[in-house]
XYZ file of C-alpha atoms in Angstrom:
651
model
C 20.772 13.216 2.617
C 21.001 9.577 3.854
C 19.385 8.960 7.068
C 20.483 6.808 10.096
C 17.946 4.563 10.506
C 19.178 2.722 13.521
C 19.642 6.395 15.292
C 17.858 6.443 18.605
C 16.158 9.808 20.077
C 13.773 10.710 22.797
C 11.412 12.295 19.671
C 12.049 9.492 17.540
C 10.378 7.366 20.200
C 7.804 9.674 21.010
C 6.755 9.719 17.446
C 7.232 5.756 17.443
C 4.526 5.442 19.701
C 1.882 7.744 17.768
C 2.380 6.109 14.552
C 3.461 2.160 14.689
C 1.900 0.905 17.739
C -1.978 1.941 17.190
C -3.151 -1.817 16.072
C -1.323 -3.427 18.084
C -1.738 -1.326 20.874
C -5.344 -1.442 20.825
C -6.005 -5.128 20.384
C -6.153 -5.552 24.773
C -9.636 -4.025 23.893
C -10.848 -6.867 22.247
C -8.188 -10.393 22.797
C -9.329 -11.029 25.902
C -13.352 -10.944 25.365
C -12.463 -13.012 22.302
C -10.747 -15.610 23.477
C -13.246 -16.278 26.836
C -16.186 -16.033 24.281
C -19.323 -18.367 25.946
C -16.682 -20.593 27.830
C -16.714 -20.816 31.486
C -13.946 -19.183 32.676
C -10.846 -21.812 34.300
C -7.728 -21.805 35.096
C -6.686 -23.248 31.848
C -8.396 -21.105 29.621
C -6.795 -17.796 30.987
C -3.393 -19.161 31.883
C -3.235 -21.038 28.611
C -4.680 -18.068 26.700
C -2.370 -15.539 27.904
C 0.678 -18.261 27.306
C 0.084 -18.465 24.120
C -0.264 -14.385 23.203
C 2.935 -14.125 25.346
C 4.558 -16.513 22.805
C 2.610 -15.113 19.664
C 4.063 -11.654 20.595
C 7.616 -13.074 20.916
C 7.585 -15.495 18.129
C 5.606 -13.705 15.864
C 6.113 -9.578 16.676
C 9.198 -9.752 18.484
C 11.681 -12.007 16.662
C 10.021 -12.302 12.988
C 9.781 -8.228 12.709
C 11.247 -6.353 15.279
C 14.872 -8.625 15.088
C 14.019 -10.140 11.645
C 12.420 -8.212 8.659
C 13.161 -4.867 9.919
C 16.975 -6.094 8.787
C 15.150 -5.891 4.913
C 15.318 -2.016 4.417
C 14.907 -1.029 0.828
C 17.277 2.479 1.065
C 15.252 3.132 4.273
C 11.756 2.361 3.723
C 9.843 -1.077 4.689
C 6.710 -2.442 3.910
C 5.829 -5.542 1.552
C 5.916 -3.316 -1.973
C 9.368 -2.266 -0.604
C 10.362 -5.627 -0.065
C 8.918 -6.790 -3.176
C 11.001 -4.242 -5.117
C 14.221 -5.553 -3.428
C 13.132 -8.696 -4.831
C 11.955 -8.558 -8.077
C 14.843 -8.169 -10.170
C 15.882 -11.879 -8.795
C 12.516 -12.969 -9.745
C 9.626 -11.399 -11.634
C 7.491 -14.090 -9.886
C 7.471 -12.318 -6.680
C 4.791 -9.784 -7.703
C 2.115 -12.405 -6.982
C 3.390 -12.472 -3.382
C 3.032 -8.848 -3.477
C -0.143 -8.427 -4.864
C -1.441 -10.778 -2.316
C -0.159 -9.297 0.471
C -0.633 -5.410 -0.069
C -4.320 -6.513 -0.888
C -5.100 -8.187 2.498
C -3.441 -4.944 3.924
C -5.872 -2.791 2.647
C -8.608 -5.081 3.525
C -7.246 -4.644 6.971
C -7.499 -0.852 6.427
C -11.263 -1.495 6.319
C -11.916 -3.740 9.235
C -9.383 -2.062 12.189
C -11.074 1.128 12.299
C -14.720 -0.376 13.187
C -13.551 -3.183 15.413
C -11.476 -0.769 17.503
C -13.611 2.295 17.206
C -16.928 0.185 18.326
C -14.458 -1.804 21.284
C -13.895 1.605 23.049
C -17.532 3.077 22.568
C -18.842 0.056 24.127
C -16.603 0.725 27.079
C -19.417 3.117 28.474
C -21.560 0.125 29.603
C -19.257 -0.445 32.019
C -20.934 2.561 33.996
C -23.775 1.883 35.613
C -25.288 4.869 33.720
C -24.891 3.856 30.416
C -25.476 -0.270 31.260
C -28.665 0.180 29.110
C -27.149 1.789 25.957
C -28.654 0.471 22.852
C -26.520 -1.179 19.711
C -28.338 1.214 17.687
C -27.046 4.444 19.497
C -23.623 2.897 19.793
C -23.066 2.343 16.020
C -24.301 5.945 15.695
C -21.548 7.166 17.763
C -19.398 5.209 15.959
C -20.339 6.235 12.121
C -19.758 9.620 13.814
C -16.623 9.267 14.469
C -15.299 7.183 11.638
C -17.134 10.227 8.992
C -15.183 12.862 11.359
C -12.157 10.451 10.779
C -12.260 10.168 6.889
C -13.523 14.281 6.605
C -10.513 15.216 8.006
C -8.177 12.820 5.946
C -7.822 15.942 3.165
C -6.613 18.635 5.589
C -3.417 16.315 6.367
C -2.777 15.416 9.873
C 0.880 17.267 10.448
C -1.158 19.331 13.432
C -3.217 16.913 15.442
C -0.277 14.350 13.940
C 2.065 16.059 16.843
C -0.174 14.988 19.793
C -0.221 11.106 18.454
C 2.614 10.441 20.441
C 1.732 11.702 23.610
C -1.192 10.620 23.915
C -0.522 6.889 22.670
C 2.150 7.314 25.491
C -0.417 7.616 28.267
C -2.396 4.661 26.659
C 0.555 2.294 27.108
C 1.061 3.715 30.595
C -2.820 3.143 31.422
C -2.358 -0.307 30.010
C 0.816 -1.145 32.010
C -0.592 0.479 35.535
C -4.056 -1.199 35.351
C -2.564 -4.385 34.717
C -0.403 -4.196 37.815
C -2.649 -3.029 39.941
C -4.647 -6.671 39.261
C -1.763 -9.387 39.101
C -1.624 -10.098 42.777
C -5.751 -10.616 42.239
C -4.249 -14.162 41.575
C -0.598 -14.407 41.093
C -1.008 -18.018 39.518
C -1.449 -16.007 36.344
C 2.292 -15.453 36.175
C 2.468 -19.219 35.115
C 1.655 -18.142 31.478
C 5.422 -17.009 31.189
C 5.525 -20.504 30.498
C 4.824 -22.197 26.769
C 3.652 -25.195 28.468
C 0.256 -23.949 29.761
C -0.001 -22.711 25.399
C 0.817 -26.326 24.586
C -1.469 -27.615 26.518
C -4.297 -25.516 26.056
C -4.342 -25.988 22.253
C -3.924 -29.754 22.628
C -5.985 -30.682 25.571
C -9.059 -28.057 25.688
C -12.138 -28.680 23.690
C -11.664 -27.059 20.232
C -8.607 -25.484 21.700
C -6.843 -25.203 18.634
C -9.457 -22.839 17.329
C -8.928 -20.325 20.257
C -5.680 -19.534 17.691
C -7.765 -17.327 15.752
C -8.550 -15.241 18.619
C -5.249 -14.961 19.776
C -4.098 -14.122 16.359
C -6.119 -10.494 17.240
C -2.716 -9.607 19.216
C -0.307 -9.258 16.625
C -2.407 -8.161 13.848
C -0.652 -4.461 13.903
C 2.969 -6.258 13.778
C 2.880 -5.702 10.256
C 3.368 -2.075 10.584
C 6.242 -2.424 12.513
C 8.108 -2.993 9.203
C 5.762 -0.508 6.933
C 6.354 2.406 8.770
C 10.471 1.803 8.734
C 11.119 4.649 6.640
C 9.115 7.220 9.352
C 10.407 5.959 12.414
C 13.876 3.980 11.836
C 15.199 0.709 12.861
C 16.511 2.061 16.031
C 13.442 3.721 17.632
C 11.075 0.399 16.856
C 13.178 -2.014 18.077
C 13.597 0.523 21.616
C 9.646 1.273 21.913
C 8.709 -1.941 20.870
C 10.318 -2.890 24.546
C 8.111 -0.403 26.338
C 5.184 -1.349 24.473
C 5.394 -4.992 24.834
C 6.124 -4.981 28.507
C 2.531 -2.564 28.389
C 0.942 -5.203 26.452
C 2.153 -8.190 28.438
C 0.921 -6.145 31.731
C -2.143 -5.638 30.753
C -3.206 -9.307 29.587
C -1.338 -10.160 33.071
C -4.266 -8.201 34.908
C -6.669 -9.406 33.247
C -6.571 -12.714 32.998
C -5.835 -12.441 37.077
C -9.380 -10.601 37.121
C -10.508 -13.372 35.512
C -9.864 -16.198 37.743
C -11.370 -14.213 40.536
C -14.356 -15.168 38.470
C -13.653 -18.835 37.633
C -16.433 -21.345 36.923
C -18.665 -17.895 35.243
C -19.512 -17.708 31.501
C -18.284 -13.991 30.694
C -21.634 -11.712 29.863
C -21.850 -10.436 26.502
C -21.685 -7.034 27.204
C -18.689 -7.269 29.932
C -15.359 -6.375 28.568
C -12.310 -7.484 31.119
C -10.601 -4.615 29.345
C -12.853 -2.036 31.160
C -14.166 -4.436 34.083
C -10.128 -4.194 35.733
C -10.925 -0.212 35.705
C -11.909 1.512 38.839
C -15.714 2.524 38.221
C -14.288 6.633 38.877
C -11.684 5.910 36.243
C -13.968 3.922 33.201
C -15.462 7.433 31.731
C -11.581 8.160 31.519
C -10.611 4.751 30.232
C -13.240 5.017 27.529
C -12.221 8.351 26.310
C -8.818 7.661 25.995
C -9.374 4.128 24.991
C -11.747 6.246 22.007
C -8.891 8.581 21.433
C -6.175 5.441 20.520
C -8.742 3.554 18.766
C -8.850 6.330 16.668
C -4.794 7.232 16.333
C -4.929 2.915 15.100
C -7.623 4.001 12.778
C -5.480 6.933 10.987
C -2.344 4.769 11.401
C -4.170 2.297 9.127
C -5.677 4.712 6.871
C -2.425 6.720 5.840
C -0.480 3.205 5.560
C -3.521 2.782 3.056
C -2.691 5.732 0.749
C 0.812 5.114 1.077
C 0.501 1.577 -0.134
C -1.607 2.503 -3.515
C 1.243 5.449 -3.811
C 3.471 2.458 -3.763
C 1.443 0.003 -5.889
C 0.399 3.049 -8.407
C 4.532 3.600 -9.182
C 5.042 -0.185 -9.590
C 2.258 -0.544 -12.094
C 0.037 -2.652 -9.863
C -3.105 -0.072 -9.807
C -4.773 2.194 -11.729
C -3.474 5.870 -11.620
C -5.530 7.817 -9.141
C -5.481 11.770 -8.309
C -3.176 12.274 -5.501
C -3.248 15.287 -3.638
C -0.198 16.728 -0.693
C -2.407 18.650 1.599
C 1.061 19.674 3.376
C 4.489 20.100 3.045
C 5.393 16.904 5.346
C 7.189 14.018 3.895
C 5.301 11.286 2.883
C 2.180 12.751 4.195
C -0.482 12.154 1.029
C -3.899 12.106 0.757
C -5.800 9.812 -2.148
C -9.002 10.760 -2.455
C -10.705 8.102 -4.105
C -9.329 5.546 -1.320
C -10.673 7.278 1.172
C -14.260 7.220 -0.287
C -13.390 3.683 -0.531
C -12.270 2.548 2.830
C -14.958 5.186 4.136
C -17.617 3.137 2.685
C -16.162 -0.235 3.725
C -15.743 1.049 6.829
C -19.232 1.829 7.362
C -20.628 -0.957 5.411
C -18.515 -2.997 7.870
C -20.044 -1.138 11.215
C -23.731 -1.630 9.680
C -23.216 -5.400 8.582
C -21.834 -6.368 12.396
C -22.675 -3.574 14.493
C -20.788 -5.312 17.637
C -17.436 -5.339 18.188
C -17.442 -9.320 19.414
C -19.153 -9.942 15.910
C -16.407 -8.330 14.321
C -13.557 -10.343 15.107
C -14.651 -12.921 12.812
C -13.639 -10.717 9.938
C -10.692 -9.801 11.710
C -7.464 -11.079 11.729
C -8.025 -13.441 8.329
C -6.561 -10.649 5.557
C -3.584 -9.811 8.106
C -2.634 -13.799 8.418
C -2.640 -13.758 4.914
C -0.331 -10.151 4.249
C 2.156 -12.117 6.988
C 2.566 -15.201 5.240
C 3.206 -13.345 2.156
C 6.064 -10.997 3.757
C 7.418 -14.410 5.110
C 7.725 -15.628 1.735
C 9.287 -12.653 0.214
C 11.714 -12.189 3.379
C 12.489 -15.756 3.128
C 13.770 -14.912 -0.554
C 15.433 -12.193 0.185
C 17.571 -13.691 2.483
C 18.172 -16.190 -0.520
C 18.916 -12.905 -2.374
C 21.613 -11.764 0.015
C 23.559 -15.433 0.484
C 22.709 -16.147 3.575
C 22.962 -19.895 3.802
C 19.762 -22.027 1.916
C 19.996 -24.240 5.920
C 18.793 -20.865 7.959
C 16.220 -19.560 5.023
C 14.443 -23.001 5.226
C 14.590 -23.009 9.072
C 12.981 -19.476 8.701
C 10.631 -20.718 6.507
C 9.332 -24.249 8.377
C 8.780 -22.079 11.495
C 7.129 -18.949 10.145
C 5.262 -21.063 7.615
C 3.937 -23.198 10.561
C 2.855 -20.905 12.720
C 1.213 -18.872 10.071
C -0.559 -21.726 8.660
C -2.088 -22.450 11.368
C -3.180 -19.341 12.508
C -4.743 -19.239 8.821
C -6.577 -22.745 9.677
C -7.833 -21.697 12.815
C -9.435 -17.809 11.193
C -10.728 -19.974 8.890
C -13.209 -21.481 10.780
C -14.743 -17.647 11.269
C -14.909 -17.611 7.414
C -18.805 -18.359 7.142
C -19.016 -16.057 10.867
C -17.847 -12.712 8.703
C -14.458 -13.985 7.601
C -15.618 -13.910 3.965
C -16.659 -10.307 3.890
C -12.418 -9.759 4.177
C -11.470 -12.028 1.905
C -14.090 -11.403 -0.567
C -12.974 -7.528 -0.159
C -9.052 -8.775 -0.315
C -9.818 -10.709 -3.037
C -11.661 -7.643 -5.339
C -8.395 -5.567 -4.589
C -6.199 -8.154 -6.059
C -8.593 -9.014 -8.842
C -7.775 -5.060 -9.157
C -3.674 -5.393 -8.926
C -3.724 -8.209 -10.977
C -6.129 -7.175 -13.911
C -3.857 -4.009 -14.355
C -0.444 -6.361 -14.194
C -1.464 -8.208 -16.698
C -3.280 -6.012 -19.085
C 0.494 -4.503 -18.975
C 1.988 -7.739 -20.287
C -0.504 -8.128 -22.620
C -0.057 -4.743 -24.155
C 3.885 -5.315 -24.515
C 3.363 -7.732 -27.128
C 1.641 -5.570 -29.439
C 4.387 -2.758 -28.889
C 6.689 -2.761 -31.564
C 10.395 -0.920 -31.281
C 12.191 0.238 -33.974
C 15.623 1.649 -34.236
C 15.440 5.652 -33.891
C 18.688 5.923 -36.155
C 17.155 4.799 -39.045
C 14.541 7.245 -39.113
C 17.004 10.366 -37.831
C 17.462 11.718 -41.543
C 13.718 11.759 -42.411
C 13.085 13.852 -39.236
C 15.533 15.995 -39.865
C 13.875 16.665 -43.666
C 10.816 17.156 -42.128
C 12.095 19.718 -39.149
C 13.580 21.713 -42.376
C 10.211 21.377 -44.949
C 8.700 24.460 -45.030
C 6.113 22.959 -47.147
C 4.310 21.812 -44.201
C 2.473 23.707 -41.563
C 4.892 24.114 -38.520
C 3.066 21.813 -35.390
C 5.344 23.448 -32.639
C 8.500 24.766 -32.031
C 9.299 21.693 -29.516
C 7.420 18.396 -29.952
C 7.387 15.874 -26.910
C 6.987 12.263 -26.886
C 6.302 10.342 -23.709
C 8.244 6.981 -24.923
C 8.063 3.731 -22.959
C 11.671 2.539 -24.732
C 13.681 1.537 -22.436
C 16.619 1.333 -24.964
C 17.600 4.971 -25.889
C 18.186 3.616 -29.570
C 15.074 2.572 -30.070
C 11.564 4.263 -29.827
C 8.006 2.860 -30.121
C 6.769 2.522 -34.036
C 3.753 4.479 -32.978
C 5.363 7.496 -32.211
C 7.169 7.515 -35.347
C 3.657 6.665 -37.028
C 2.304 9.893 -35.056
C 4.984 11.997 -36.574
C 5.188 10.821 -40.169
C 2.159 9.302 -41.579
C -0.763 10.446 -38.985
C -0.488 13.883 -39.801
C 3.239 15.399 -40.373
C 4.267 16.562 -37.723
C 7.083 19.670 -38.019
C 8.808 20.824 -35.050
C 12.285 22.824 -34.481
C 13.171 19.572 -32.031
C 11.889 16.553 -31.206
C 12.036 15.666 -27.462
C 11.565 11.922 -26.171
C 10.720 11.407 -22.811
C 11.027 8.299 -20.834
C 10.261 7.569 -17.434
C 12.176 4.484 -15.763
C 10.517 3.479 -11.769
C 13.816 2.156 -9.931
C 13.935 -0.029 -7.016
C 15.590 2.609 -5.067
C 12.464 4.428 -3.006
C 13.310 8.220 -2.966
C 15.806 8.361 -6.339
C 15.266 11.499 -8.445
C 17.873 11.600 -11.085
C 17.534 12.179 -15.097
C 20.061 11.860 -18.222
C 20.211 13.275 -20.968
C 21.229 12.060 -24.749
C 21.342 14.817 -27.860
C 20.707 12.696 -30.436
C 21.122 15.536 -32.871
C 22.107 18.815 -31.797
C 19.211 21.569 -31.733
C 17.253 18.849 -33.316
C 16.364 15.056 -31.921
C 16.727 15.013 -27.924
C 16.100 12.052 -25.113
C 15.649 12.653 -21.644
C 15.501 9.880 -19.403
C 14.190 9.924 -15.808
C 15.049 7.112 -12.756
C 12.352 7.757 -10.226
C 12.336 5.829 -6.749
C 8.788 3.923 -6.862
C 7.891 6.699 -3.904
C 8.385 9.799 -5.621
C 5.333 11.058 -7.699
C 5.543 11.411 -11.011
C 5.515 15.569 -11.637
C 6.783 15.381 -15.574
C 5.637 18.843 -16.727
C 7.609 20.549 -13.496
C 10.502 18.148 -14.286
C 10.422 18.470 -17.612
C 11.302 22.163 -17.182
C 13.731 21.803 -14.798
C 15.763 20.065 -17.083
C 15.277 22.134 -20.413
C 16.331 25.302 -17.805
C 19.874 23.091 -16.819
C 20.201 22.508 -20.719
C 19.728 26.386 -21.356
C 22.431 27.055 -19.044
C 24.808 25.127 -19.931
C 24.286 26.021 -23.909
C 23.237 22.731 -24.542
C 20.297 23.821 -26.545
C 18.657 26.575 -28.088
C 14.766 26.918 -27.278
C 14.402 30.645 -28.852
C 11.552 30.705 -31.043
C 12.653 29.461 -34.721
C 9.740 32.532 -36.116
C 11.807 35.248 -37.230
C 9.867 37.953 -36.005
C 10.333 35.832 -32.056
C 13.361 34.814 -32.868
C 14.824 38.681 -32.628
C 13.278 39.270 -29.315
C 14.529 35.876 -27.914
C 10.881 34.838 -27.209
C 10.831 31.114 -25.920
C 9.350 28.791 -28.640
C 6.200 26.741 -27.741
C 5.903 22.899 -25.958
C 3.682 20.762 -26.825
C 3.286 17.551 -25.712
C 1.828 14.492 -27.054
C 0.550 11.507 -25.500
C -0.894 8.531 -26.821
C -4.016 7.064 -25.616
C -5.191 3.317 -26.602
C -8.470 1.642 -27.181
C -8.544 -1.893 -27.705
C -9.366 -2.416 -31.377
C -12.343 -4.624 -32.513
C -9.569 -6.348 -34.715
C -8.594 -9.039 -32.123
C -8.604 -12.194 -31.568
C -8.090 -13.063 -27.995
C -8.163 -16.254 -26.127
C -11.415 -15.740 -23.709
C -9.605 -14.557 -20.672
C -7.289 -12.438 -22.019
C -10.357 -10.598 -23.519
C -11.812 -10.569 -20.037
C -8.531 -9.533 -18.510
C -8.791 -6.449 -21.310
C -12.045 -5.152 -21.071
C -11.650 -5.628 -17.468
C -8.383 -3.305 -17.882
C -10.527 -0.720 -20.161
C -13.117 -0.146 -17.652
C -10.548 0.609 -14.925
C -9.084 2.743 -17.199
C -11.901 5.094 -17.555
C -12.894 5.541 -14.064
C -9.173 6.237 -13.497
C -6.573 8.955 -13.879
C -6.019 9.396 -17.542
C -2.743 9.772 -18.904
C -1.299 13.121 -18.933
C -2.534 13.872 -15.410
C -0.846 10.644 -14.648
C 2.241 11.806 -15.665
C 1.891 15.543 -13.649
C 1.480 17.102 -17.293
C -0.662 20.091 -17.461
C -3.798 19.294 -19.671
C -3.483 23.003 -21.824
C -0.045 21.920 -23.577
C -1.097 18.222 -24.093
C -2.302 16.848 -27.294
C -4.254 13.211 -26.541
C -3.833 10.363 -29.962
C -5.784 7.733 -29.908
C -4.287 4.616 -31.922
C -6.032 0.736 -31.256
C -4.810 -1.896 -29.806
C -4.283 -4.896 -31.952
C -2.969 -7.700 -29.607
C -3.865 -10.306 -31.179
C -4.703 -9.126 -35.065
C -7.717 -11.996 -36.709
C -5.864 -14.311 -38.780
C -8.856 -16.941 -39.826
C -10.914 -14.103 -41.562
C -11.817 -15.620 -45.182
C -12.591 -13.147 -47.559
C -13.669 -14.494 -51.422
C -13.715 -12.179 -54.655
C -16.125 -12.964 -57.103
C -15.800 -11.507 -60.472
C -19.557 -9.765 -61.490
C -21.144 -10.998 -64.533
C-alpha cells in the first residue's frame, strides 16, 4: 500500500517531533556558549551571532531541506543512500558522493550523543548546589547514561519510542517560553531579523569569519529532516518544522537579550546562557528535561545509524553484518556490531574531551561534509529530472558557497578535535570504499557462460544412475544477471568438482532495485521438472531472508502444478514425501596465483580481512546454515603471466 507522504495529522506531528527534531533541537544547549567563547560580550557579537543562525536556519534548514530536497523522495524514503540510488543509474560515479556522505553521517552518530548528553549534565552547575561539581563526576554521569543508552538499543524502542513525541513537545515549548520571557531584557536583539548585522559581523569583527563554525552547530540535525522522510512524510516536516523553528528562533532571541544585559563581560567557562535565562526554581527541571531530549537526539542518531549500514549493506557498500528485528515495527532494526561501535566511539569521545565546550571542535566538521555531498547529488538529480541546467547551477553556486565556507571556517577546529571526526569519517569510507572496489575487482575474474549450451549434459547427469544421487533439489545462488547465462564456476561445481546429481537444478539470483520497499520474484523453467531460475527484485531496504523466500515460492509453484518436488526415491516417492534442498554457496579466497598491481593487492587483502570478521555468506543471504553446503574456489584476478619455467632433459 502506497503511502501519502504529504498527508498531514495531529499524530504524524506528534511523532515528527520525537524523531526528526532531536539534533537540531538540542543544539540551543551548546550555539550560544560557542559562539561567545572568551570574547567580551557586545552588541555586535550577539546581534550579529544570532543574525547569522537566523539566516543559517532559513538558508540552510529551511529552504535547502524542508522546501528543497525533501521534493527528492525515492518511493517514499529520503536520506543520501536513497538519493544516491535515484541517481546512480544516470551515473555510476555518484557512489563516491555517497560513500562520502553516509560516512561523515555516522561519524556524526558518534559525536552528537556526548556533546549533547555532557551539555545538559553540566546544566546542574547552574544551581548553587552543584556550582562545585567536578569534570570527573560529570563524565561519570554521562558514560552512565550513554551505556544505559546503547544497553537498551537490542530491546527496540517501539515502548519508550511512544513518549518521544511528547516529551520533545514540552522541550520546544520550554525553549519557546523561556525565550520570551527574556526578549524585552533588551529588545535591540530583535535587530538580528536582519542579514545585515550577519554581514557585518563576519566582515568587520576580529576573526569573525571563524565564528561560522560555531554557528554551523545550529543546523547540524537538518540532515535528518530528509533521512527520516519515509517515517514521518513530507507533509508533517514541512508543518513541525514551523513550530520548531519559531522554538528555536525564540530561544536564541532570549538569550542573546540576556546577554547584552551583560555587555562588556567575558562569559565564565562554566556559565551556559542556555540554563543562566532559567529561573533558579526551574534549572533542576530544565536540566532533567534538557537530559531527557539530549538523549531522544542521541537515539534519533543512533537508529539513523543502523538504518544507514541496512542501507549501505543492500547497496554493496559494507560488509554484511548480523541484523537482528527486536520488534514487529517497521523499519525498527537493531545491528549489533554498530552499536558496539558507536558505543565505543562514543565513550572514547566523552574520555578524550570530557567538556562539552571542548567538544564542539569535533563537531559540526563530518555533518558540513554529509551536506555538501547531498548538495551535490540533489544538484544532479535535478539534472536527472530536466529541470533547467540555469536553476541546478544557481542551486549549486549558493549551496556550494555557503557550505564551503562553513567547511573553511570548522576547519580551523581541525588540530582543536576536528581530526578525531574526520579521521573516524575517513576509516568508515576507507571501509565503503575497500568493499566497492574489491566488488569491481572480483567482476573481472567472473566468467559467464551460456546455460543453454550446457542444458543437455545436465540433463544426462540428472538421469545417470551411475553416480551417487547429491540431492533431490540442488540450489545455486548465481550472481548472472542475464537469465541465459550462469557463472562458469557453478557449472565447474556441478560437473568437474565432484558430479553433482540432483532431480532439479534451481538457480537463484538476487537483483537490489532502486525502488526501497520492492519485494517481487520471477520465475523461468528452463526445463520442466528439471533446470529452474528464480529471480528476486528486492528494494535496497528489505533484508535479504532467501531460505523463507525461497520457500514461499517453491509452495506458489506447487500450487499451481508448476513443479513436482515429491521425492524421486521410490520407496518416498509412494508416500508423496517432499524430496530434500540443499543449497550451495560458493565461498572465495584470493589465490596465491596473482599478479596484482600494488594497490589492488592492498585493496584485496584489505577486502579479505573484512570478510572474515563479517557475516559470511549464507547467513548473508537469510539461508539456514543445516541445508547449506560452503565451496571454496580461488580467486585468480589477475593469473602470473611472466613465470619462466625451463625443462632440461637429465643426462
Amino acid at each position: 500500500m502506497k503511502v501519502d507522504i504529504n498527508k498531514i495529522s495531529l499524530a504524524g506531528f506528534v511523532v515528527a517531533l520525537g524523531i526528526i527534531y532531536g539534533d537540531i533541537g538540542t543544539s540551543p544547549l551548546y550555539v550560544f556558549k560557542a559562539i561567545m567563547g572568551t570574547n567580551p560580550i557586545s552588541d555586535l557579537l550577539v546581534i550579529g551571532g544570532i543574525s547569522c543562525i537566523i539566516w543559517t536556519l532559513t538558508l540552510q534548514t529551511t529552504i535547502k531541506y524542508v522546501i528543497l530536497t525533501l521534493q527528492a523522495d525515492n518511493k517514499g524514503e529520503g536520506g543520501i543512500f536513497s538519493l544516491y540510488a535515484l541517481v546512480r543509474r544516470h551515473a555510476k560515479w555518484a557512489v563516491i558522493f555517497g560513500m562520502i556522505g553516509g560516512a561523515a553521517l555516522l561519524a556524526d552518530g558518534i559525536i552528537t550523543p556526548p556533546i549533547t548528553v555532557t551539555s545538559a549534565i553540566e546544566g546542574l552547575r547552574t544551581l548553587e548546589v552543584f556550582k562545585d561539581l567536578s569534570e570527573f563526576t560529570i563524565v561519570k554521569i554521562v558514560l552512565a547514561i550513554i551505556a544505559g543508552m546503547f544497553f537498551m538499543q537490542q530491546f527496540g524502542t517501539i515502548t519508550i519510542g511512544k513518549m518521544f513525541g511528547p516529551i520533545m513537545m514540552v522541550w520546544f515549548a520550554m525553549l519557546g517560553i523561556l525565550g520570551s520571557v527574556h526578549v524585552a531584557d533588551d529588545l535591540s536583539v530583535l535587530k538580528a531579523f536582519s542579514p545585515h548585522y550577519a554581514i557585518e559581523l563576519l566582515t568587520t569583527y576580529p576573526k569573525g569569519f571563524l565564528i561560522l563554525g560555531a554557528v554551523f552547530l545550529c543546523t547540524t540535525g537538518a540532515e535528518a529532516l530528509y533521512s527520516d522522510l519515509g517515517h514521518c512524510g513530507r507533509g508533517n516536516i514541512r508543518v513541525s518544522w514551523v513550530f520548531v523553528k519559531l522554538c528555536l528562533i525564540l530561544n536564541y532571541l532570549g538569550q542573546g537579550a540576556w546577554l547584552l544585559t551583560q555587555r562588556g563581560q567575558i562569559l565564565p567557562k562554566d556559565q551556559n546562557p542556555f540554563f543562566t535565562i532559567m529561573p533558579e526554581w526551574f534549572v533542576i527541571f530544565g536540566v532533567l528535561i534538557a537530559t531527557m531530549a539530549s538523549i531522544i537526539a542521541s537515539q534519533a542518531l543512533i537508529t539513523g545509524s543502523f538504518t544507514l549500514i541496512s542501507e549501505a549493506m543492500r547497496l554493496n557498500l559494507w560488509p554484511k553484518l548480523k541484523v537482528n528485528y527486536p520488534t514487529e515495527m517497521r523499519g525498527q532494526l537493531f545491528i549489533p556490531g554498530i552499536n558496539v561501535m558507536l558505543f565505543v566511539g562514543c565513550t572514547a569521545i566523552v574520555l578524550i574531551f570530557r567538556e562539552s565546550s571542548a567538544m564542539e571542535a569535533a563537531y559540526g566538521l563530518s555533518i558540513t561534509i554529509c551536506m555538501l555531498m547531498t548538495s551535490c547529488l540533489f544538484a544532479f538529480y535535478l539534472y536527472t529530472r530536466r529541470v533547467r541546467v540555469a536553476w541546478v547551477l544557481i542551486y549549486l553556486i549558493i549551496y556550494l558557497t555557503i557550505e564551503f565556507s562553513f567547511l573553511f571556517a570548522n576547519l580551523v577546529k581541525f588540530m582543536h578535535g576536528g581530526y578525531v571526526t574526520v579521521v573516524v569519517a575517513g576509516g568508515l569510507f576507507v571501509v565503503m570504499i575497500v568493499w566497492f572496489k574489491s566488488r569491481k575487482i572480483k567482476n573481472r575474474y567472473v566468467e559467464f557462460v551460456r546455460l543453454e549450451d550446457y542444458l543437455p549434459i545436465l540433463q544426462e547427469l540428472s538421469n545417470d544412475t551411475s553416480i551417487p544421487k547429491y540431492a533431490t533439489h540442488l540450489v545455486y545462488m548465481s550472481s548472472a544477471d542475464n537469465p541465459k547465462e550462469i557463472e562458469h564456476k557453478v557449472i565447474y561445481s556441478i560437473l568437474n568438482k565432484k558430479p553433482k546429481r540432483a532431480d532439479i537444478y534451481w538457480f537463484v539470483h538476487v537483483d537490489v532495485v532502486d525502488e526501497p520497499y520492492l519485494s517481487e520474484y520471477s520465475v523461468q523453467t528452463i526445463i520442466p521438472n528439471e533446470v529452474i531460475r528464480v529471480e528476486f527484485r528486492l528494494g535496497f531496504k528489505v533484508e535479504q531472508r532467501i531460505n523463507l523466500m525461497f520457500r514461499m515460492v517453491v509452495e506458489d509453484m506447487v500450487r499451481n502444478k508448476e513443479v513436482n518436488i515429491t521425492s524421486r526415491y521410490e520407496s518416498l516417492s509412494k508416500n508423496n514425501v517432499v524430496g530434500d534442498f540443499q543449497f550451495i554457496v560458493m565461498e572465495k579466497f584470493l589465490s596465491h596465483d596473482n599478479d596484482l598491481p600494488l594497490y589492488e593487492r592492498m585493496v584485496m587483502r584489505m577486502y579479505f580481512f573484512l570478510k572474515k570478521i563479517s557475516l559470511s555468506e549464507e547467513r548473508g543471504f537469510g539461508l539456514d546454515s543445516s541445508y547449506v553446503t560452503i565451496e571454496k574456489y580461488p580467486l585468480v584476478v589477475a593469473p602470473i603471466t611472466n613465470l619462466q619455467l625451463k625443462r632440461i632433459i637429465p643426462s
